[in-house]
Short mmCIF file of C-alpha atoms in Angstrom, two decimals:
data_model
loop_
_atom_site.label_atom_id
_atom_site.label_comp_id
_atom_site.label_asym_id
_atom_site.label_seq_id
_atom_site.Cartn_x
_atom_site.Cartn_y
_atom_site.Cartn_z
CA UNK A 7 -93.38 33.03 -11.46
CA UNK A 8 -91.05 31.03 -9.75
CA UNK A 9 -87.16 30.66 -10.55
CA UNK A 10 -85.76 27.14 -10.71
CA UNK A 11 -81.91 26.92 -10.57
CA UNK A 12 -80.38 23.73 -11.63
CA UNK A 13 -76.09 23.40 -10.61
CA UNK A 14 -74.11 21.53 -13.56
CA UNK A 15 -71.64 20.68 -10.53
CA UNK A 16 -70.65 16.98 -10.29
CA UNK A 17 -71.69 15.31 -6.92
CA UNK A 18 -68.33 13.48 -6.94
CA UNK A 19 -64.90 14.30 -8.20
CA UNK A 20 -64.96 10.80 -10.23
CA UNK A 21 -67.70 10.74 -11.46
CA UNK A 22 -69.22 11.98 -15.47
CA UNK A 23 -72.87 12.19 -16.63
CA UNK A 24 -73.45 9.58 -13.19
CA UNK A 25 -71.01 7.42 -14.87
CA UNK A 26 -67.75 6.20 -12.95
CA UNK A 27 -64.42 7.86 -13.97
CA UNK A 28 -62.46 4.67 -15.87
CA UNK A 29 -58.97 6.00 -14.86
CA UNK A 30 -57.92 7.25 -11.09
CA UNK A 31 -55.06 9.52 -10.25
CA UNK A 32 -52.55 6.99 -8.06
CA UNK A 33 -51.26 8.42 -4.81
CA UNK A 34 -48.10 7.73 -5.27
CA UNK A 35 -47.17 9.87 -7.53
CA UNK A 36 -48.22 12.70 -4.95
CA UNK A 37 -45.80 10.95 -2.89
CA UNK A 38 -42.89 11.10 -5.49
CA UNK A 39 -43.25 14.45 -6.04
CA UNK A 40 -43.47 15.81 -2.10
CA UNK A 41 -40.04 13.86 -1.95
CA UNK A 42 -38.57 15.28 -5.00
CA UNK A 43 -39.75 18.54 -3.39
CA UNK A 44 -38.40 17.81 0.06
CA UNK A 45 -35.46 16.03 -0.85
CA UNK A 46 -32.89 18.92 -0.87
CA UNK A 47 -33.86 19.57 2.91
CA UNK A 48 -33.84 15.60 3.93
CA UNK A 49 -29.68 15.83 2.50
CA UNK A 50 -28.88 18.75 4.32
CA UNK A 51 -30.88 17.44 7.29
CA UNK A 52 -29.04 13.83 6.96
CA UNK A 53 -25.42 15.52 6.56
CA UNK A 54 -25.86 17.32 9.26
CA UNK A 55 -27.11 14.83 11.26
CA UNK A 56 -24.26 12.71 10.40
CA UNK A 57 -21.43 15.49 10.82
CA UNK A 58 -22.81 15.31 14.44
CA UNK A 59 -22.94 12.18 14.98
CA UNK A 60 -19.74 10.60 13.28
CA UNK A 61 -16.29 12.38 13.58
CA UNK A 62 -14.48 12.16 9.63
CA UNK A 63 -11.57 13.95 8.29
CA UNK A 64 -9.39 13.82 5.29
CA UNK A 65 -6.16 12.36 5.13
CA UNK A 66 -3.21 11.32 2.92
CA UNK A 67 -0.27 9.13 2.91
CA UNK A 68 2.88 9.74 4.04
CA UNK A 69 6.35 7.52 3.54
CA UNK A 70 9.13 8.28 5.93
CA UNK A 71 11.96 9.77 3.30
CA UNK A 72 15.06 10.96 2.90
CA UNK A 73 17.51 13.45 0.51
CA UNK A 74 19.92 11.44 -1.39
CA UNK A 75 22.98 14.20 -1.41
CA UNK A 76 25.79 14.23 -3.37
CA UNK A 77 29.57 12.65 -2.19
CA UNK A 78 31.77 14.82 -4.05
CA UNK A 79 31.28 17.11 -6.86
CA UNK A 80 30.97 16.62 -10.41
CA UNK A 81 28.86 16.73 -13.31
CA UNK A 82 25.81 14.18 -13.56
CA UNK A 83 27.11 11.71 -16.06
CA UNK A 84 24.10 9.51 -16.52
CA UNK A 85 20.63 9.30 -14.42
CA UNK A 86 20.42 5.58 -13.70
CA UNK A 87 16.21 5.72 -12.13
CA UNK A 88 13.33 7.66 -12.59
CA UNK A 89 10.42 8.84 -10.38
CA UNK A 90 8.29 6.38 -9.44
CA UNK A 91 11.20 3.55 -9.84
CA UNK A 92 11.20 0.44 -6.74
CA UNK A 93 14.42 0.94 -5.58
CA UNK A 94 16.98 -1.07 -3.41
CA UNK A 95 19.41 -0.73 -1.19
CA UNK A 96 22.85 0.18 -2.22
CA UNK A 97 21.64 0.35 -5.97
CA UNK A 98 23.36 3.18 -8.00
CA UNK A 99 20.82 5.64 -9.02
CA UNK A 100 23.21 8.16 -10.78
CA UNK A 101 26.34 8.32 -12.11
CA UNK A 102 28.91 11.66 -11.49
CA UNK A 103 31.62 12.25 -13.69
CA UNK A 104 34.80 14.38 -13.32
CA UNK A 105 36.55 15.22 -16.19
CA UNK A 106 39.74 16.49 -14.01
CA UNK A 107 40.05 13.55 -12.34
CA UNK A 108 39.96 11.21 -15.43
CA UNK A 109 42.87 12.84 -16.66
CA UNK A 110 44.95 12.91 -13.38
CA UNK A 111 44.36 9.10 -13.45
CA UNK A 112 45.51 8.84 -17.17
CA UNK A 113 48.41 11.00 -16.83
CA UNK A 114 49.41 9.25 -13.59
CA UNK A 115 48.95 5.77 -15.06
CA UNK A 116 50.82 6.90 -18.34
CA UNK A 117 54.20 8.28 -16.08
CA UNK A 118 53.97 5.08 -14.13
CA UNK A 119 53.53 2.90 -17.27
CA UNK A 120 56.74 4.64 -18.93
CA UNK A 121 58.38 4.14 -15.19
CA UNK A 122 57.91 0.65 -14.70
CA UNK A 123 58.56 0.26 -18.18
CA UNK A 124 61.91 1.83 -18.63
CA UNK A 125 63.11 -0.60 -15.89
CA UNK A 126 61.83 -3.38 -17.37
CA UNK A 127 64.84 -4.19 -18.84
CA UNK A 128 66.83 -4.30 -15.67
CA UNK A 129 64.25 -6.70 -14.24
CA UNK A 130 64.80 -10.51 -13.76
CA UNK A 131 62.29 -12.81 -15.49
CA UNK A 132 60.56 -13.66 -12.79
CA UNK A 133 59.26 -10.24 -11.70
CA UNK A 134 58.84 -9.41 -15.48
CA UNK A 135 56.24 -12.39 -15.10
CA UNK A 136 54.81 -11.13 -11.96
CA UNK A 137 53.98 -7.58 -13.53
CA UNK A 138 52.57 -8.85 -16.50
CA UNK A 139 50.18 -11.46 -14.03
CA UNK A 140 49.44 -8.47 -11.99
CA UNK A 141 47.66 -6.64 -15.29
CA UNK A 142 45.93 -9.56 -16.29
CA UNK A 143 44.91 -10.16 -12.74
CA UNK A 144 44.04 -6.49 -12.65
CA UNK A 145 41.55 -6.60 -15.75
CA UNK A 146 40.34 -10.16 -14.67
CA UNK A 147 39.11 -8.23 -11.28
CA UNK A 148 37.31 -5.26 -13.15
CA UNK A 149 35.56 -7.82 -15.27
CA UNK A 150 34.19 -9.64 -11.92
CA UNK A 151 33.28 -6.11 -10.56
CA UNK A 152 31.30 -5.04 -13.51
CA UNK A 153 29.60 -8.95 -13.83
CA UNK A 154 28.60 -8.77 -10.24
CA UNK A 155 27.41 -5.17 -11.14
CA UNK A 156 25.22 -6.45 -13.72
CA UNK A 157 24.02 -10.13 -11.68
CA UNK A 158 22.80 -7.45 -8.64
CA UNK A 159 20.72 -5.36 -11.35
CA UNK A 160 19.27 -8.08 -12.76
CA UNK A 161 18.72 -9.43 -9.12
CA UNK A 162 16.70 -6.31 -7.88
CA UNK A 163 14.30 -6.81 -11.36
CA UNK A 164 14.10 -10.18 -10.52
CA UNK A 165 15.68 -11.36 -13.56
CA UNK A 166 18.55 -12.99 -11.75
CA UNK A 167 18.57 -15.98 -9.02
CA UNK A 168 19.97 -14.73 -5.57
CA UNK A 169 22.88 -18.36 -6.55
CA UNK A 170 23.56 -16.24 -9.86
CA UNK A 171 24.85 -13.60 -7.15
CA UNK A 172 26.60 -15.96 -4.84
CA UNK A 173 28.50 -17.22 -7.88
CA UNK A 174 29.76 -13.80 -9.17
CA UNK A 175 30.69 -12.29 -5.26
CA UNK A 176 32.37 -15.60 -5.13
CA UNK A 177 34.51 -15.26 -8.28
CA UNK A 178 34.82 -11.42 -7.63
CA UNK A 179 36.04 -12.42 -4.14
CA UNK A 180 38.68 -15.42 -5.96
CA UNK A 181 40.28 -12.87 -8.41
CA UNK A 182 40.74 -10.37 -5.62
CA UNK A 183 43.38 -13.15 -3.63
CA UNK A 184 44.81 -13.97 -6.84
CA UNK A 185 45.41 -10.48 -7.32
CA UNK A 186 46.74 -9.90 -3.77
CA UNK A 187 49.00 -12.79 -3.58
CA UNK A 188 50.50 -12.12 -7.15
CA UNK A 189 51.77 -8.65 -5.15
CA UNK A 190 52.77 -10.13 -2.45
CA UNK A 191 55.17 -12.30 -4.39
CA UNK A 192 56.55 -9.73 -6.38
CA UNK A 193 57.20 -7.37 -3.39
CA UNK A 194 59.02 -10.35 -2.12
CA UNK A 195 60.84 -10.59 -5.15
CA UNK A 196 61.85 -6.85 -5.37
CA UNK A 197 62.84 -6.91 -2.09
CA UNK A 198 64.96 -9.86 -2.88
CA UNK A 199 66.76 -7.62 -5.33
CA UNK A 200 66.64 -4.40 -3.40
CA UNK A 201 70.08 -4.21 -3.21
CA UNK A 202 70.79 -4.03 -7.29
CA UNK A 203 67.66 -1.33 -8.02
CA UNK A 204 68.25 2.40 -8.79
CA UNK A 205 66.90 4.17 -5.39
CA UNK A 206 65.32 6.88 -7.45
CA UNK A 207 63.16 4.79 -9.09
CA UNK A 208 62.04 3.05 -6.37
CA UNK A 209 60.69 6.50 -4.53
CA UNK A 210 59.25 7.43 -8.30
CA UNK A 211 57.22 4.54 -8.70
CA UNK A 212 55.82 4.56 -4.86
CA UNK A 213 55.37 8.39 -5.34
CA UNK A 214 53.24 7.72 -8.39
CA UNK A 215 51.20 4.66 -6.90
CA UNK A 216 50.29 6.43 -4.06
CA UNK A 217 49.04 9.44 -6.10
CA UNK A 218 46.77 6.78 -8.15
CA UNK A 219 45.29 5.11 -5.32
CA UNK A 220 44.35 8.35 -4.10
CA UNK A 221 42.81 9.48 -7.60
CA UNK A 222 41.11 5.45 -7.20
CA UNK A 223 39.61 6.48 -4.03
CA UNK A 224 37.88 9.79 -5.64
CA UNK A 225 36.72 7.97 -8.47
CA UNK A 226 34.89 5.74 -5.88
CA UNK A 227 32.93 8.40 -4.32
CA UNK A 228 31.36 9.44 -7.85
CA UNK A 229 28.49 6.08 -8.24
CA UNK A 230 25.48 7.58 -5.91
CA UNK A 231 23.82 4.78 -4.29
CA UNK A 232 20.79 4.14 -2.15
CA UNK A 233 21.04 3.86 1.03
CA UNK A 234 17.95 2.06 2.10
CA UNK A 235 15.24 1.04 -0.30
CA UNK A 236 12.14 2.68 -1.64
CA UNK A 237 10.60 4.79 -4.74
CA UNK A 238 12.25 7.76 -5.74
CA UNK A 239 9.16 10.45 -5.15
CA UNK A 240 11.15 13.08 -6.91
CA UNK A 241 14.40 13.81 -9.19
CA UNK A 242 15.93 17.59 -8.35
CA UNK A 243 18.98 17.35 -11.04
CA UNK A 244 19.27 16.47 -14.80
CA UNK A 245 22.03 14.74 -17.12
CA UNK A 246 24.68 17.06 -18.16
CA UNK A 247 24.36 19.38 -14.62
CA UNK A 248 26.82 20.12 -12.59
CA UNK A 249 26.55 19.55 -8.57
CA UNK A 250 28.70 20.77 -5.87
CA UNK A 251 29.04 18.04 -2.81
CA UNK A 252 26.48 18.10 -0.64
CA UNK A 253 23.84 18.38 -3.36
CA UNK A 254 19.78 17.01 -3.25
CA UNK A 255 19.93 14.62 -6.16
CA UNK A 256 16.78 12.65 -5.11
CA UNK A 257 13.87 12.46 -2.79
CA UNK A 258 13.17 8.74 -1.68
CA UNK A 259 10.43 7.47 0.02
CA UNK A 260 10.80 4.26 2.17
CA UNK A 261 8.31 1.58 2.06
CA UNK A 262 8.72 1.18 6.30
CA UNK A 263 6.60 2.16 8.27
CA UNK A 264 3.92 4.05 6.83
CA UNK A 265 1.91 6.56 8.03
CA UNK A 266 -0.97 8.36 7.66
CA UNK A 267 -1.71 12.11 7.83
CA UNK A 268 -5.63 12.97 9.23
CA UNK A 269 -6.14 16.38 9.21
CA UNK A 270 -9.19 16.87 11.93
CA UNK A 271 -11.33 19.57 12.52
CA UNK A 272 -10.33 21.57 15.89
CA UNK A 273 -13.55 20.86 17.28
CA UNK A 274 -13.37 17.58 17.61
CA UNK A 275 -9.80 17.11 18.58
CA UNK A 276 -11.99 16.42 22.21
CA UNK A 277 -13.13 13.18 20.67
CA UNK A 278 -10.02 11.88 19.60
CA UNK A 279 -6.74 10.95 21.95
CA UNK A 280 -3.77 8.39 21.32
CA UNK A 281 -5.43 5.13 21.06
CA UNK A 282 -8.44 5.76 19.15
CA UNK A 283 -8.93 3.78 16.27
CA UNK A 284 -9.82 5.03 13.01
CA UNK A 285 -11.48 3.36 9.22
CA UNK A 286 -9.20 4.57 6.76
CA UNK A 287 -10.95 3.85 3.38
CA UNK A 288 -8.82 4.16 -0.09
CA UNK A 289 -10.55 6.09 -3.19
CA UNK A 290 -11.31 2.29 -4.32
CA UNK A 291 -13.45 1.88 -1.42
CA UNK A 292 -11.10 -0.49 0.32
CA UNK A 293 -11.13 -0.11 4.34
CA UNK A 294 -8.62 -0.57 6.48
CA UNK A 295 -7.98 0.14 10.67
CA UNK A 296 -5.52 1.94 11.99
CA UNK A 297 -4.64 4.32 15.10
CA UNK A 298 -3.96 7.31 16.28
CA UNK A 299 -0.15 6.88 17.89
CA UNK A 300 0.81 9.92 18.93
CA UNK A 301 -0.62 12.84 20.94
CA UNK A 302 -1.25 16.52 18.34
CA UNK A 303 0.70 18.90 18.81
CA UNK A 304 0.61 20.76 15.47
CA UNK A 305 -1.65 22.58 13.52
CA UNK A 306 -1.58 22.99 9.73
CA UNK A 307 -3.93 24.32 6.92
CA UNK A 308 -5.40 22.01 4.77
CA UNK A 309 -3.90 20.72 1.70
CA UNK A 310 -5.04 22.21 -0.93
CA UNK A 311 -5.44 18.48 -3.24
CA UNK A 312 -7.54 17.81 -0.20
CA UNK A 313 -9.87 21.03 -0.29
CA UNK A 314 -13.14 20.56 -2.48
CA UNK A 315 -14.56 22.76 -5.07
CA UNK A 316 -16.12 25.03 -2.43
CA UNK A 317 -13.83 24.16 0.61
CA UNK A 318 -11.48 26.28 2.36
CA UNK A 319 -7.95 25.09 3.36
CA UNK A 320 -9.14 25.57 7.29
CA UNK A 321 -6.64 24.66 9.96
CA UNK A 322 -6.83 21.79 11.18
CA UNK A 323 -4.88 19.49 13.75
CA UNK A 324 -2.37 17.26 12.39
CA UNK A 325 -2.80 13.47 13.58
CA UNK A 326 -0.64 10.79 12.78
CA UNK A 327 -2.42 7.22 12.29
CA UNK A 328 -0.52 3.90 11.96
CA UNK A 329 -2.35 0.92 10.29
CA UNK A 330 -2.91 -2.46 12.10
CA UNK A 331 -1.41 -4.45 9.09
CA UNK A 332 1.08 -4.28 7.12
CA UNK A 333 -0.03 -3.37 3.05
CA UNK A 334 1.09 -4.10 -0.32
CA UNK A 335 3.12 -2.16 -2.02
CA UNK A 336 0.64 -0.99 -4.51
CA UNK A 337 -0.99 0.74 -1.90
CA UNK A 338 1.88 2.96 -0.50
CA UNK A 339 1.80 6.05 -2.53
CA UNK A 340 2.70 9.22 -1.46
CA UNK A 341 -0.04 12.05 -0.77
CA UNK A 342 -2.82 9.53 -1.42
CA UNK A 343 -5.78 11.23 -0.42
CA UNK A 344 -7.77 9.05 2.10
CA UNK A 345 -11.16 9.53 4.03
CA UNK A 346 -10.62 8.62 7.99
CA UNK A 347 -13.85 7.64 10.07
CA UNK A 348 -12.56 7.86 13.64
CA UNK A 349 -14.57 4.74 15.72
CA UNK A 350 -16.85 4.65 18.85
CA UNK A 351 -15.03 3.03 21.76
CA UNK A 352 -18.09 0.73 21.96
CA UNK A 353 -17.41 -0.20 18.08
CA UNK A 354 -13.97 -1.82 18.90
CA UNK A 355 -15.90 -3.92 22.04
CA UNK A 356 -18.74 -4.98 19.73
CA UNK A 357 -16.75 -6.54 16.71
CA UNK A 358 -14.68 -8.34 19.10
CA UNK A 359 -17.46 -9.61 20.55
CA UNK A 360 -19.36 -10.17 17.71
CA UNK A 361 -16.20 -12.41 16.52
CA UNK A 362 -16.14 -14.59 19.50
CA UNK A 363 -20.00 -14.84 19.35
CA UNK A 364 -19.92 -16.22 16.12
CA UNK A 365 -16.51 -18.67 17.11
CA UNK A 366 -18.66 -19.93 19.76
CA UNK A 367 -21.31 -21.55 16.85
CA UNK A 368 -18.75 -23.55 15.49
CA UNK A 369 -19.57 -26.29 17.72
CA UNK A 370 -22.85 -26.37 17.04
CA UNK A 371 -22.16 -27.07 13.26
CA UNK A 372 -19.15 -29.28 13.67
CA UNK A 373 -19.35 -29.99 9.54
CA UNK A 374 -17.85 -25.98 9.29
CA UNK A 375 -15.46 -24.94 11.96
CA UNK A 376 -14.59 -21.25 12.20
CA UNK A 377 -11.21 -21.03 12.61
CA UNK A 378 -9.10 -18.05 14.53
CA UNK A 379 -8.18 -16.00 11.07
CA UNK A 380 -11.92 -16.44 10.93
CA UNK A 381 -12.86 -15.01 13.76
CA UNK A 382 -10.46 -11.96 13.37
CA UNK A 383 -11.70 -11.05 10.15
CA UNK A 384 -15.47 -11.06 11.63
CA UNK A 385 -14.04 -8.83 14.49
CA UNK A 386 -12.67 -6.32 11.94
CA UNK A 387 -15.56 -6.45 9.60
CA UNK A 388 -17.26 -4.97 13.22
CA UNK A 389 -14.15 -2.43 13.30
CA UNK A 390 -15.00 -1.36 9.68
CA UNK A 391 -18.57 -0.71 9.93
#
């Protein structure tokens, strides 16, 4: 007897019953799935490779500021700005009161009311005139004051026409030597008369109208201006407190010369001296250039609005980066938080001569000349790259 074994095995992986499989497995799905696999290793590998290669560190905005302190002290009366509010210069941004000193001036404009009063009656008509001029004059000039007030408001909103302003300095400025002459006159006239007034009242009234000029020149020191212009990054007082002189009433933040913080890893300060330019790009993906113009000599930690969810706040050496052009307003906000690519010295050479490259065409299509702004902004898209 002899044993016969017969194998149900296929001869081919694609084949059934000798009949050719209708449907084949594609490759490339083996290939999707050895990258899906492998593609946690190929991100580390490509950071890695590209925190070698490129130099990056974070970065924010900084505006050159200063305190806005109070003159003299008081209570504050009325907040006239907010954070975040354009600001220019010589604007009032708050308002102090002093109740003391409003009733100094009303007592001391009440004696010398009664004063000047009293001798009315031994008064010729003509300086009965001037006095009652010199009040009218006197209101007339407040009236200019608070319409140029209001013309300069409406100026900084842009509301008003910078003429609109000429016109109300100028009438300001008219009322003023109306004012002035009408004094002048009727110190001539009392002086004409000198002889017939009582000396007592004489040294009374001068007594008194020094006192109120001096109680005028305190009330002057309570309107807090600007001194330059800005945005007001932060308000340290509210309406109703009361502030010794000398005070922090506001932080503002001038919109000259910006600046901008990088915050670079110590190893790879070696890479980076004054002079090396940098691509500063915005959280809206706008780049700009800029560069380093100063040599570090500080070391901070890093900000903690800076630090990701897993980040440390390292230390890191403080650089300070100026941009090439001037920008918009919009863009100058303080503590931005911006992502700095410091450049290859051979990047610089290359857009520049990638520029002039490309200038050079333009005479071989005469029908579209490449002008100069042309050029530069090919020789920055080289510097942004």
């Amino acid at each position: 007897m002899k044993p016969r074994f017969h194998t149900t095995a296929r001869k081919a992986p694609d084949e059934t019953s000798g009949l050719k499989a209708k449907r084949q497995a594609p490759k490339w799905r083996w290939y999707l799935i050895l990258f899906v696999v492998s593609s946690p290793l190929l991100y580390f590998a490509m950071t890695g490779a590209y925190s070698i290669m490129v130099v990056t560190a974070p970065g924010n905005i900084k505006l050159k500021q200063y305190e806005l302190r109070a003159s003299r002290a008081g209570y504050v009366k009325k907040l006239l700005a907010s954070v975040g509010d354009d600001i220019a210069a010589g604007q009032q941004l708050i308002e102090l009161g002093d109740p003391l000193l409003d009733q100094r001036q009303i007592k001391l404009s009440g004696e010398l009311s009664a004063l000047r009063g009293g001798a009315q009656t031994y008064l010729p008509s003509l300086e009965r005139s001037l006095y009652e001029q010199i009040g009218l004059l006197e209101r007339l000039v407040n009236e200019r004051e608070a319409q140029l007030n209001t013309m300069q408001t409406l100026y900084n909103q842009g509301a008003a026409t910078r003429a609109e302003v000429v016109t109300a300095q100028a009438q300001v400025i008219e009322a003023r030597v109306n004012l002035n002459r009408a004094r002048v006159d009727l110190a001539a006239e009392q002086q004409r008369h000198a002889s017939k007034e009582d000396p007592q009242y004489a040294s009374a009234s001068a007594r008194l109208e020094t006192e109120l000029a001096l109680v005028d020149h305190e009330r002057a020191q309570l309107p807090q201006t600007a001194n330059d212009g800005g945005r007001i990054l932060d308000v340290f007082v509210s309406q109703g407190e009361f502030v010794s002189a000398g005070t922090p009433l506001m932080q503002v933040g001038l919109f000259s010369e910006p600046a901008i913080v990088a915050y670079l890893e110590p190893k790879h300060s070696r890479y980076v001296d004054v002079g090396t330019w940098a691509t500063v790009r915005f959280p809206d993906g706008i780049k700009v250039t800029g560069q380093v113009t100063r040599e570090p000599v500080l070391t901070k930690r890093l900000p903690a609005e800076l630090v990701g969810t897993f980040g440390v706040r390292r230390m890191s050496v403080l650089l300070t980066i100026m941009p090439e052009t001037e920008w918009p307003k919009k863009r100058l906000i303080e503590g931005l938080p911006l992502e700095i690519r410091f450049q290859y010295r051979w990047e610089r050479s290359w857009g520049n001569w990638l520029g002039v490259a490309w200038g050079s065409l333009g005479g071989l299509f005469p029908s579209q000349p490449i002008s100069s702004h042309a050029v530069e902004g090919v020789a920055r898209s080289g510097d942004n790259g």
